[in-house]
Structure formats: structure tokens, C-alpha cells
Coordinates of C-alpha atoms and ligand atoms in Angstrom, one line a residue:
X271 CA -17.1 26.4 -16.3
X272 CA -14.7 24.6 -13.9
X273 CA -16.5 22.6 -10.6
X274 CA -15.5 23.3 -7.1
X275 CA -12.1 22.0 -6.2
X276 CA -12.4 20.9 -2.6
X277 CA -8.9 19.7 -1.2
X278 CA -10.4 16.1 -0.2
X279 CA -11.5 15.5 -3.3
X280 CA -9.1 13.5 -5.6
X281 CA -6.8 15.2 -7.9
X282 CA -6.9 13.4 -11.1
X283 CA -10.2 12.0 -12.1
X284 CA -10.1 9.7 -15.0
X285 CA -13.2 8.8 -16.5
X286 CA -14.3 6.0 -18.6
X287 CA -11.8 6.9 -21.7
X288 CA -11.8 5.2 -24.8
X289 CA -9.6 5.8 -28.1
X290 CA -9.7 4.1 -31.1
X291 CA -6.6 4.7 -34.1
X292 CA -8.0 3.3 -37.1
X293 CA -8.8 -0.5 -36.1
X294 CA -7.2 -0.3 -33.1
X295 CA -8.9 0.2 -29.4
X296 CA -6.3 2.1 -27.9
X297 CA -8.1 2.7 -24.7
X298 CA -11.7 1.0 -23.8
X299 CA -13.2 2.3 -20.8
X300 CA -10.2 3.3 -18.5
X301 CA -11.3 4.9 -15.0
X302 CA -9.0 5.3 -12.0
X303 CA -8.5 8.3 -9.7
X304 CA -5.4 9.6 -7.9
X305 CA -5.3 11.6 -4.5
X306 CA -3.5 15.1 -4.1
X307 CA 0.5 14.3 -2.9
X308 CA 0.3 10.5 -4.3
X309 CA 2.9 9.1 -6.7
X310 CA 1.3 6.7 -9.1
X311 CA 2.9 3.7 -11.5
X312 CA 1.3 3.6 -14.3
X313 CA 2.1 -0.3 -15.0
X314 CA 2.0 -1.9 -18.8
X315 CA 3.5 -4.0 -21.4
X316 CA 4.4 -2.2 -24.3
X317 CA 0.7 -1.4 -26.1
X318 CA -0.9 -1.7 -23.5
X319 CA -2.0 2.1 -23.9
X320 CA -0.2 3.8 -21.3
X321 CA 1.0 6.9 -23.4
X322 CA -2.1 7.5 -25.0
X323 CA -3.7 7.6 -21.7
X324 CA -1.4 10.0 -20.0
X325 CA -1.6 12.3 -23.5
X326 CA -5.5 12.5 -23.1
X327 CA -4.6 13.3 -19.7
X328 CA -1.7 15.9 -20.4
X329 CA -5.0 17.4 -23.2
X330 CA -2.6 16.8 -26.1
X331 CA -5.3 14.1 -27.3
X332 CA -8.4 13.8 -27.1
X333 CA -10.9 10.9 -26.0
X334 CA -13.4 9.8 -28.4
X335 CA -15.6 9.0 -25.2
X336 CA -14.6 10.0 -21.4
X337 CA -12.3 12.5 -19.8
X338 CA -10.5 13.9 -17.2
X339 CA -10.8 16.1 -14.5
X340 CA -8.0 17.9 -12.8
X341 CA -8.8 20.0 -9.4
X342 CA -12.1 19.3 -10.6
X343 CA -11.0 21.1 -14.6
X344 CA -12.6 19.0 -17.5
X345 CA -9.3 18.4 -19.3
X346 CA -11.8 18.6 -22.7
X347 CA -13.6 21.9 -22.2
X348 CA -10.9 23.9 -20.7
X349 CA -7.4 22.4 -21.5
X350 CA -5.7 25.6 -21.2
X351 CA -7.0 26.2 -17.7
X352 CA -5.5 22.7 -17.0
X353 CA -2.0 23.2 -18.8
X354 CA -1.0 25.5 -16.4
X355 CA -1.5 23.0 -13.7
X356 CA 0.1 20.1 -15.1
X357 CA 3.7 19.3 -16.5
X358 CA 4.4 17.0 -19.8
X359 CA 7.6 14.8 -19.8
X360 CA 7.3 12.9 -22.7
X361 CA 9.3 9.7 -23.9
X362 CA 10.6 11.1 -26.9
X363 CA 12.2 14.2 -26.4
X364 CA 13.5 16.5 -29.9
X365 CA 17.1 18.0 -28.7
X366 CA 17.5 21.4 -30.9
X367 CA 20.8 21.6 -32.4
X368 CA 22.9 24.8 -31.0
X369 CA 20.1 25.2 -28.5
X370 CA 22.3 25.6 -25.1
X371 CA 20.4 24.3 -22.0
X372 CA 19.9 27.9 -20.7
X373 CA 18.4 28.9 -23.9
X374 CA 16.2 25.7 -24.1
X375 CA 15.0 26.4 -20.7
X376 CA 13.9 29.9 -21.9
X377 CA 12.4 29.6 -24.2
X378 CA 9.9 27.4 -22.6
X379 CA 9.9 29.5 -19.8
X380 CA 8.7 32.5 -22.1
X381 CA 6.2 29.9 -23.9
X382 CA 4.7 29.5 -20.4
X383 CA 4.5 33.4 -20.4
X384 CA 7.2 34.3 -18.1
X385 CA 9.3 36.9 -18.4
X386 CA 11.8 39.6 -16.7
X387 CA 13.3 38.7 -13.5
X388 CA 10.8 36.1 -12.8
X389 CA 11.7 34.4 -16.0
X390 CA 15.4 34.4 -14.8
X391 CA 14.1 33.1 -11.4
X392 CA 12.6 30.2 -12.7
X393 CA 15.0 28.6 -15.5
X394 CA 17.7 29.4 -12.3
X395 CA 15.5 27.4 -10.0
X396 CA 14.8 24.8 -12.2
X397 CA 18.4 24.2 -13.4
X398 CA 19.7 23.8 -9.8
X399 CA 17.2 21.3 -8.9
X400 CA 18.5 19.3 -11.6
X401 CA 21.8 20.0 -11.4
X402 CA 22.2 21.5 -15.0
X403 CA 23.7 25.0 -13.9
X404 CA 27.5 23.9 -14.7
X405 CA 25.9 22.4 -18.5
X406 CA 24.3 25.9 -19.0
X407 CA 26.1 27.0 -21.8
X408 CA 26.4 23.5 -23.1
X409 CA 24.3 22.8 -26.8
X410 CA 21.5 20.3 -25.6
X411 CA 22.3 17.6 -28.5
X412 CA 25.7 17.4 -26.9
X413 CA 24.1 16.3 -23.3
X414 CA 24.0 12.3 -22.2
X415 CA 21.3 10.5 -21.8
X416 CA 21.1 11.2 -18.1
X417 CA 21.5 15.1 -18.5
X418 CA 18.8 15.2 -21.7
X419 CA 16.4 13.0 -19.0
X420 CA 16.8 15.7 -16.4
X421 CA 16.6 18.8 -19.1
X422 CA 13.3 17.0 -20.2
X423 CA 12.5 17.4 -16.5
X424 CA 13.9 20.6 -15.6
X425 CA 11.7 21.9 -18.8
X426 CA 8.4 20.0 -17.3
X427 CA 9.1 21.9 -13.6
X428 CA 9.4 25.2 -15.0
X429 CA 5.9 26.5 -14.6
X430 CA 6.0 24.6 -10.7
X431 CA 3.2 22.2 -11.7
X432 CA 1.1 20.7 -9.0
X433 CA 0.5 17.6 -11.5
X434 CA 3.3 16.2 -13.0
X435 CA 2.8 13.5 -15.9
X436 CA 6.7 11.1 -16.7
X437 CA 6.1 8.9 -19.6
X438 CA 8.9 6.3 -19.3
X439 CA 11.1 8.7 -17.6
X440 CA 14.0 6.1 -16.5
X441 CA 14.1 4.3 -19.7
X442 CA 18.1 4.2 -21.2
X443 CA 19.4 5.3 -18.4
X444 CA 22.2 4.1 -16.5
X445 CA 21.8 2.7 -13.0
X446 CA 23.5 5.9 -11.8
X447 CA 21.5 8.2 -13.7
X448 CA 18.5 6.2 -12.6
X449 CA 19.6 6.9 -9.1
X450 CA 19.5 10.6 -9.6
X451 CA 16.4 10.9 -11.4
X452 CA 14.2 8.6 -8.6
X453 CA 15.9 10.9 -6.2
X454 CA 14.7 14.1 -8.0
X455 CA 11.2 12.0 -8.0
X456 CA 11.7 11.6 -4.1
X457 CA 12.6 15.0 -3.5
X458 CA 9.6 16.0 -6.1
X459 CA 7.0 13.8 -3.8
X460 CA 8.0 15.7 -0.6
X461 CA 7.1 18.8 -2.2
X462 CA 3.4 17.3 -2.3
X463 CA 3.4 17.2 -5.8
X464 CA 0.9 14.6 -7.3
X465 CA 3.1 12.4 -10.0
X466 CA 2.3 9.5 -12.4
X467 CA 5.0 7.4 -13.8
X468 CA 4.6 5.0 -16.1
X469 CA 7.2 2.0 -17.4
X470 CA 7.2 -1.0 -17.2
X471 CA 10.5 -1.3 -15.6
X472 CA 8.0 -3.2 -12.3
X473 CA 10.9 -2.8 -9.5
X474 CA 11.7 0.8 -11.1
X475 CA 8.2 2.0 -10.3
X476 CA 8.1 -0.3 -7.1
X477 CA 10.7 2.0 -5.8
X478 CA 9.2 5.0 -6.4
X479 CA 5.8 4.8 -6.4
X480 CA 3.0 4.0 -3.6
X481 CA 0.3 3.1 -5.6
X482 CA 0.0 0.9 -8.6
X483 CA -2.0 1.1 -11.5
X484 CA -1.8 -2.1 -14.1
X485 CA -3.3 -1.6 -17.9
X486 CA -3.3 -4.3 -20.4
X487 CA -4.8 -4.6 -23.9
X488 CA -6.7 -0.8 -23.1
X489 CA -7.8 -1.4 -20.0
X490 CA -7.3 -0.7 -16.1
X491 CA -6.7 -4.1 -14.8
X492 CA -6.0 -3.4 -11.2
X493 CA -5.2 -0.5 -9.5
X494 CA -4.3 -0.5 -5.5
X495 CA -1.7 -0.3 -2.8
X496 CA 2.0 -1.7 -3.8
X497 CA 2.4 -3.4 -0.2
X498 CA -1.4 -5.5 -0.8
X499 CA 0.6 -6.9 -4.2
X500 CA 3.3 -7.5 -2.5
X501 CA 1.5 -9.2 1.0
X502 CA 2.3 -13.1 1.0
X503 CA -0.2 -13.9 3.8
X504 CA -3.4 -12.6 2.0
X505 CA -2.3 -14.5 -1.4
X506 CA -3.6 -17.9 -2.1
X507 CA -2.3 -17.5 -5.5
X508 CA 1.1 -18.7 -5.2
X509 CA 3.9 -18.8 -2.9
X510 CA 7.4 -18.2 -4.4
X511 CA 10.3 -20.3 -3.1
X512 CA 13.8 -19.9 -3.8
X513 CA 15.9 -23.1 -3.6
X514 CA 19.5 -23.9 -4.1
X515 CA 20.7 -27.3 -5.0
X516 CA 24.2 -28.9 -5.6
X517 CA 25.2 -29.9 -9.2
X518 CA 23.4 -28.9 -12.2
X519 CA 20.0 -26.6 -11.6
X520 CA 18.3 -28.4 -14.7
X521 CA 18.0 -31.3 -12.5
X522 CA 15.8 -29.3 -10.4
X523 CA 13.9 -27.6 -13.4
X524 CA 13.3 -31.4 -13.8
X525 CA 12.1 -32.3 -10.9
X526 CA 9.7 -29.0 -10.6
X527 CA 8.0 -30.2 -14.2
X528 CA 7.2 -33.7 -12.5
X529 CA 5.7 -32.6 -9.5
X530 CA 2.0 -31.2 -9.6
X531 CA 1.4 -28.1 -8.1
X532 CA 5.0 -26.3 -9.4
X533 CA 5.6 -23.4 -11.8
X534 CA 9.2 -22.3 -12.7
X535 CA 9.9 -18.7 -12.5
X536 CA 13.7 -18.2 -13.3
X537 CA 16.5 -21.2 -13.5
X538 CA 19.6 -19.8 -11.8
X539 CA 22.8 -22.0 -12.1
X540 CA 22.6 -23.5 -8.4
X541 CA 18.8 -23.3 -7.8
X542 CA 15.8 -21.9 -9.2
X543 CA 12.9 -19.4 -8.0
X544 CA 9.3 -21.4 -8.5
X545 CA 6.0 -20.9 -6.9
X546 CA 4.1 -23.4 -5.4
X547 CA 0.5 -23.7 -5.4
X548 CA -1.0 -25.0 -2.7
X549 CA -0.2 -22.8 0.4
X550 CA -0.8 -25.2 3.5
X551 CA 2.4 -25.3 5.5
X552 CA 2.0 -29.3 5.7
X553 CA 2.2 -29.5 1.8
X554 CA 5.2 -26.9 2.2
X555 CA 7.2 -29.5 4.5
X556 CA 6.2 -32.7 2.5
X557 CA 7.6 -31.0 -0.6
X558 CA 10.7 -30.3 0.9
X559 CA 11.2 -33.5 2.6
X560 CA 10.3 -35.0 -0.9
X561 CA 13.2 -32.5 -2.5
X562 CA 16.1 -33.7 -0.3
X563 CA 15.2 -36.9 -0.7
X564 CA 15.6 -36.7 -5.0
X565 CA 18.1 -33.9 -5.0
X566 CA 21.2 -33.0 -2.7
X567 CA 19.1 -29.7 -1.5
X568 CA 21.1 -27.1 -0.3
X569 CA 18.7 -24.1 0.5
X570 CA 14.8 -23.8 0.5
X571 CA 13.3 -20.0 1.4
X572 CA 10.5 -18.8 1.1
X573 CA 11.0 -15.6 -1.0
X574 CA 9.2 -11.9 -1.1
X575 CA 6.7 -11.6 -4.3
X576 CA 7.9 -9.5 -7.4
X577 CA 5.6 -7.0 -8.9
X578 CA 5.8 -8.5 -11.9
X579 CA 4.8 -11.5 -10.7
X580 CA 1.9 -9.7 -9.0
X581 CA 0.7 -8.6 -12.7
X582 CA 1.7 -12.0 -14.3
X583 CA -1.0 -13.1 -11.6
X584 CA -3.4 -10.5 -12.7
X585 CA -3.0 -11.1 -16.4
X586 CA -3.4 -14.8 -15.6
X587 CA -6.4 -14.6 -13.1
X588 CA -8.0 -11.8 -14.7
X589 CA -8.3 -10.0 -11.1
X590 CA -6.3 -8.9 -8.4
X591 CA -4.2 -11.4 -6.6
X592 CA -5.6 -10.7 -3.5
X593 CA -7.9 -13.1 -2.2
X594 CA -8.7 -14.1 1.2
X595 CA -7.9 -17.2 2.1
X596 CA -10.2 -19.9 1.0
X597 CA -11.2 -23.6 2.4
X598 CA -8.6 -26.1 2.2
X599 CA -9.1 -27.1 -1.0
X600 CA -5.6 -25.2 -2.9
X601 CA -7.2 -23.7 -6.2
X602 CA -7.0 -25.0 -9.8
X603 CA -3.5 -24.6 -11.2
X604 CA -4.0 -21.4 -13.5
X605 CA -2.5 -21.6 -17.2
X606 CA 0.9 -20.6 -18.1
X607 CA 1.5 -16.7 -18.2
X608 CA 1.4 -14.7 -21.3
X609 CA 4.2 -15.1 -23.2
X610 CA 4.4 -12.3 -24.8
X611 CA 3.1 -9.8 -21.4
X612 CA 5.8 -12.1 -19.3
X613 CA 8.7 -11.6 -21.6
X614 CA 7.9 -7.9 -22.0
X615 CA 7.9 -7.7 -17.9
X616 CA 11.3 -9.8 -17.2
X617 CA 13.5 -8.5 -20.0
X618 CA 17.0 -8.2 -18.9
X619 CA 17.7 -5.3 -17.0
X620 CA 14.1 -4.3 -16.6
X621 CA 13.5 -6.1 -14.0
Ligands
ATP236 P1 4.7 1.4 -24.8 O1 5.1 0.9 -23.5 O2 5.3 0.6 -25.9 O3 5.0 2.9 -25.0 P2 1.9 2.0 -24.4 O4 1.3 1.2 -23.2 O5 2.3 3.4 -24.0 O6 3.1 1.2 -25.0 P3 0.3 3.2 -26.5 O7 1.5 3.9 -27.1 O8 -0.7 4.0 -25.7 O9 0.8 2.0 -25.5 O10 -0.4 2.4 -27.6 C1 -1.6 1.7 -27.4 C2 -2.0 1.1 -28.8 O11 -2.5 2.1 -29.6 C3 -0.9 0.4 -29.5 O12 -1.5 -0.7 -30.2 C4 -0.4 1.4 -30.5 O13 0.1 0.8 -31.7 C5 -1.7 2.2 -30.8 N1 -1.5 3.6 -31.1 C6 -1.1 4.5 -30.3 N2 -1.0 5.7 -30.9 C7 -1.3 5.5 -32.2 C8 -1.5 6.4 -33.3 N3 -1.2 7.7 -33.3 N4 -1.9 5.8 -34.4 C9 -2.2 4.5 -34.5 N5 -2.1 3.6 -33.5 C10 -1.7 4.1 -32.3

């Protein structure tokens, strides 16, 4: 029997889920909620156990404890109620040789159990919104990467979910095709639908999402606003500076190593981006009086947080960044990030 679904209630309710594959504890004990209209980024370093997650949630897996409610559904005791409410896009999509889009498109659109003129209405509808009409006739394993991306989409719209579900839905593409495809997201969010996106391409997700969600290591980690990850003033954390010197930038990679309080984020080849840890404007100014006098110093600015220096921060701390400000004591250095989390989050070109 499906609960009441009130329209201030959330949409998604995810409850407690674990999984385990063999010796590994996929999930363990991952809760979150998301509100009806909201677009989500579902936030995690490769293994972190983001896709099985979101397939528990798309009830193409199954918990081994927890679930999920959708408009109140249980995802476990009626999955086919919920199916029709939700859409799939997986990462891995199977092209069909000498499938043509428009064939592809129908034949999900009959598997949803459309037919007739309806059917026709619905592949047309979907195939303009993502631009496919003039590739209708065109065999799918002959499409880019962009175009497959938007099929995969087109074929997750056709039964005008109010839920959708995009498992690393940007990955390979091109900036231009990357373009297009948060646009279609944009354009997707206006029609109030609900959507989570998970990638861990941070500034991707940043873009398109509201709300962030971080796993690691099978669990929820922190889930809130994007702008209170972002916010300097409530962070005692760290403060990123970005500073430009004249001459060779591993002078200054030098410098930041001898001088307590310092964490090098990225060596440029006139400056560096570091955060300083101790937030007082007074140990600002000595440090940069201190700078100019060691180093010709060319630029010193204060610099907007990354989100993945937001989640670096939560791997690190083991909470949320966001901490009111404390007494003047600065807090205890924290240890260097994860290697592995921080080189999985700053790859080239995801970032
Ligand atoms: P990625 O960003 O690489 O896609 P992810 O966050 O989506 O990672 P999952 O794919 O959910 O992570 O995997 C979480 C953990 O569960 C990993 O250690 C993975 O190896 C393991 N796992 C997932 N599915 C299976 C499976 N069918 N059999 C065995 N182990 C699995």
C-alpha cells in the first residue's frame, strides 16, 4: 500500500541504506532527503558508492537494509508503481547496431506502454527537446558522444518523469556538449522536475545543482546548500589566497613549506593558490608584509573557495566546513588531504 503523498512533504526519502557485494560495504547507512523541484549533486570519488545508491533508488537493486520512498512509494514493495515516476540515465549506455534513433526511441516508448498517436507524440516531443529530430533516421552506434548523451536522455524523458535519476551524465563530453546538456538540465529544472546528478566533476555539478550531497567510503558525509560551502566568512577552516610572484613560483612553494600555518593548493608558474590557516585579518597583513619582504610579490587576493576544496575539508575534518567562528585561538593545522580522494577530485579537466 502506498502512504499519502502530501505536496510539502519531500520527494525522495532515502533511508538508512546499506549494501554489501561480497566483502565489500558498498553503502552503510546512507539517509538524505530531496524536496519536490530541487536539483541535487550527488558528490563522490570514484567508489565512493554513488551508483549503487542511485540504482537502489532507480529499484534496479535492492538494499540489504533501508529504502526509499518516492511521493511517499516504498521503492522495495512497489517498484513498478515507482518506475513510472522516475527516469534512469545510466553511465553506461549499450548502442544497438542498425537501431536508428527514431526506432530506439520507440521502442522504449512502447516498453513504457505507449502506443498509437500518443506514442508518436512522445518520441516527437522528446527528440525535439534534445535536438535529435535531424539524427532520426541516423543508426545510434553511428551518433557522437554528445548526441548518444542526449539519446540516453531523450530515452530517460520519454515517459515525462517527475524524478529524474543522471549517473555521471557529462562525463566524455566536450565542453560544448557539456554546454548543451547542463542547458537541457536548466531547462529540465524549470519544468519543476526533481533531478539528481551525480559526478565528481565538483564545478560541473556546482553549476548545475543547488544542493549538495558528498558520499565517501558508503556514506553521506555532508549534505547542504552549495552557497554555505562556498561562504568564506562562516569558515574558520581555511582561507584560500591566490598570489603572484616574479621569477620562478617554486621559490614561493618554498617559502609556503617554511612558514607555519600554509598549505599549498596548486603551483601555477607565476604564483600559487594556498590557504592559510589562521583567519585574523592582522595575521593576514603580517604574512604579506613578511612575503614582499622574501619574495618580489606581485599579487596577493584573497580567492572564492572551490567545492572540492569544500569536500577535501570534509574528508579531512570529518564534518562540514561550516563552523562559526571560534575564540581567537586559529585551530590545529589538520593533516594533509587524502591523496587518493584529492587526486580523484582535481584531475585535469575535472575540475
Ligand atoms: P564511480 O564514481 O567510480 O562510478 P561510485 O561512487 O559510483 O564510483 P559504486 O559504483 O557505487 O561507486 O561502487 C561502490 C563500491 O561497491 C565499490 O567499491 C565497487 O567496487 C563496489 N561494487 C559496486 N557494484 C558492485 C558489484 N556489482 N559487485 C561487486 N562490487 C561492487
Amino acid at each position: 500500500m502506498s502512504t499519502p503523498d502530501p505536496v510539502s512533504a519531500p520527494l525522495v526519502e532515502v533511508l538508512n541504506l546499506t549494501r554489501r557485494f561480497g566483502n565489500v560495504q558498498a553503502l552503510k547507512g546512507v539517509s538524505f532527503t530531496l524536496g519536490r523541484g530541487q536539483v541535487v549533486g550527488l558528490i563522490g570519488a570514484n567508489g565512493a558508492g554513488k551508483t549503487t545508491a542511485m540504482r537502489i533508488m532507480a529499484s534496479l537493486d535492492l538494499p540489504d537494509t533501508g529504502t526509499v520512498r518516492i511521493g511517499g512509494i516504498d521503492i522495495v514493495q512497489e517498484p513498478n508503481l515507482v518506475r513510472r515516476r522516475i527516469g534512469w540515465m545510466p553511465d553506461h549506455f549499450q548502442a544497438y547496431r542498425d537501431m536508428t534513433v527514431g526506432d530506439y526511441l520507440d521502442f522504449f516508448g512502447r516498453a513504457h506502454g505507449f502506443r498509437g498517436e500518443v506514442l508518436v507524440q512522445r518520441v516527437t516531443e522528446v527528440m525535439e527537446f534534445t535536438d535529435l529530430t535531424p539524427l532520426a533516421t541516423r543508426p545510434m552506434d553511428k551518433l557522437s558522444k554528445g548526441q548518444t548523451q542526449r539519446l540516453c536522455l531523450g530515452r530517460t524523458l520519454l515517459n515525462d518523469p517527475e524524478f529524474l535519476l543522471l549517473d555521471e551524465p557529462a562525463a566524455g563530453l566536450d565542453p560544448r556538449a557539456r554546454l548543451e546538456f547542463k542547458n537541457l538540465v536548466r531547462i529540465l529544472r524549470e519544468r519543476g522536475k526533481t533531478i539528481l546528478i551525480s559526478s565528481h566533476i565538483l564545478t560541473e555539478l556546482g553549476e548545475m545543482c543547488d544542493t549538495l550531497v558528498f558520499m565517501d567510503q558508503g556514506r553521506v558525509v555532508h549534505h547542504g546548500e552549495k552557497e554555505d560551502l562556498l561562504r568564506h566568512e562562516t569558515n574558520d577552516v581555511a582561507t584560500i589566497f591566490d598570489i603572484t610572484v616574479h621569477g620562478p613560483a617554486q621559490a614561493l612553494a618554498a617559502w609556503l613549506e617554511t612558514r607555519a600555518g600554509w598549505r599549498l593548493v596548486e603551483l601555477r608558474r607565476d604564483g600559487a593558490r594556498a590557504e592559510f590557516h589562521h583567519a585574523e585579518p592582522e595575521s593576514v597583513a603580517a604574512e604579506v608584509r613578511r612575503l614582499a619582504q622574501d619574495l618580489p610579490l606581485l599579487g596577493f587576493q584573497r580567492q572564492e573557495r572551490r567545492l572540492e576544496e569544500a569536500f577535501v575539508d570534509i574528508l579531512r575534518t570529518g564534518a562540514a566546513p561550516i563552523r562559526r567562528r571560534g575564540p581567537a585561538t586559529p585551530p590545529p593545522l589538520p593533516p594533509p588531504a587524502p591523496p587518493a580522494v584529492a587526486a580523484a577530485l582535481t584531475k585535469e579537466g575535472d575540475v
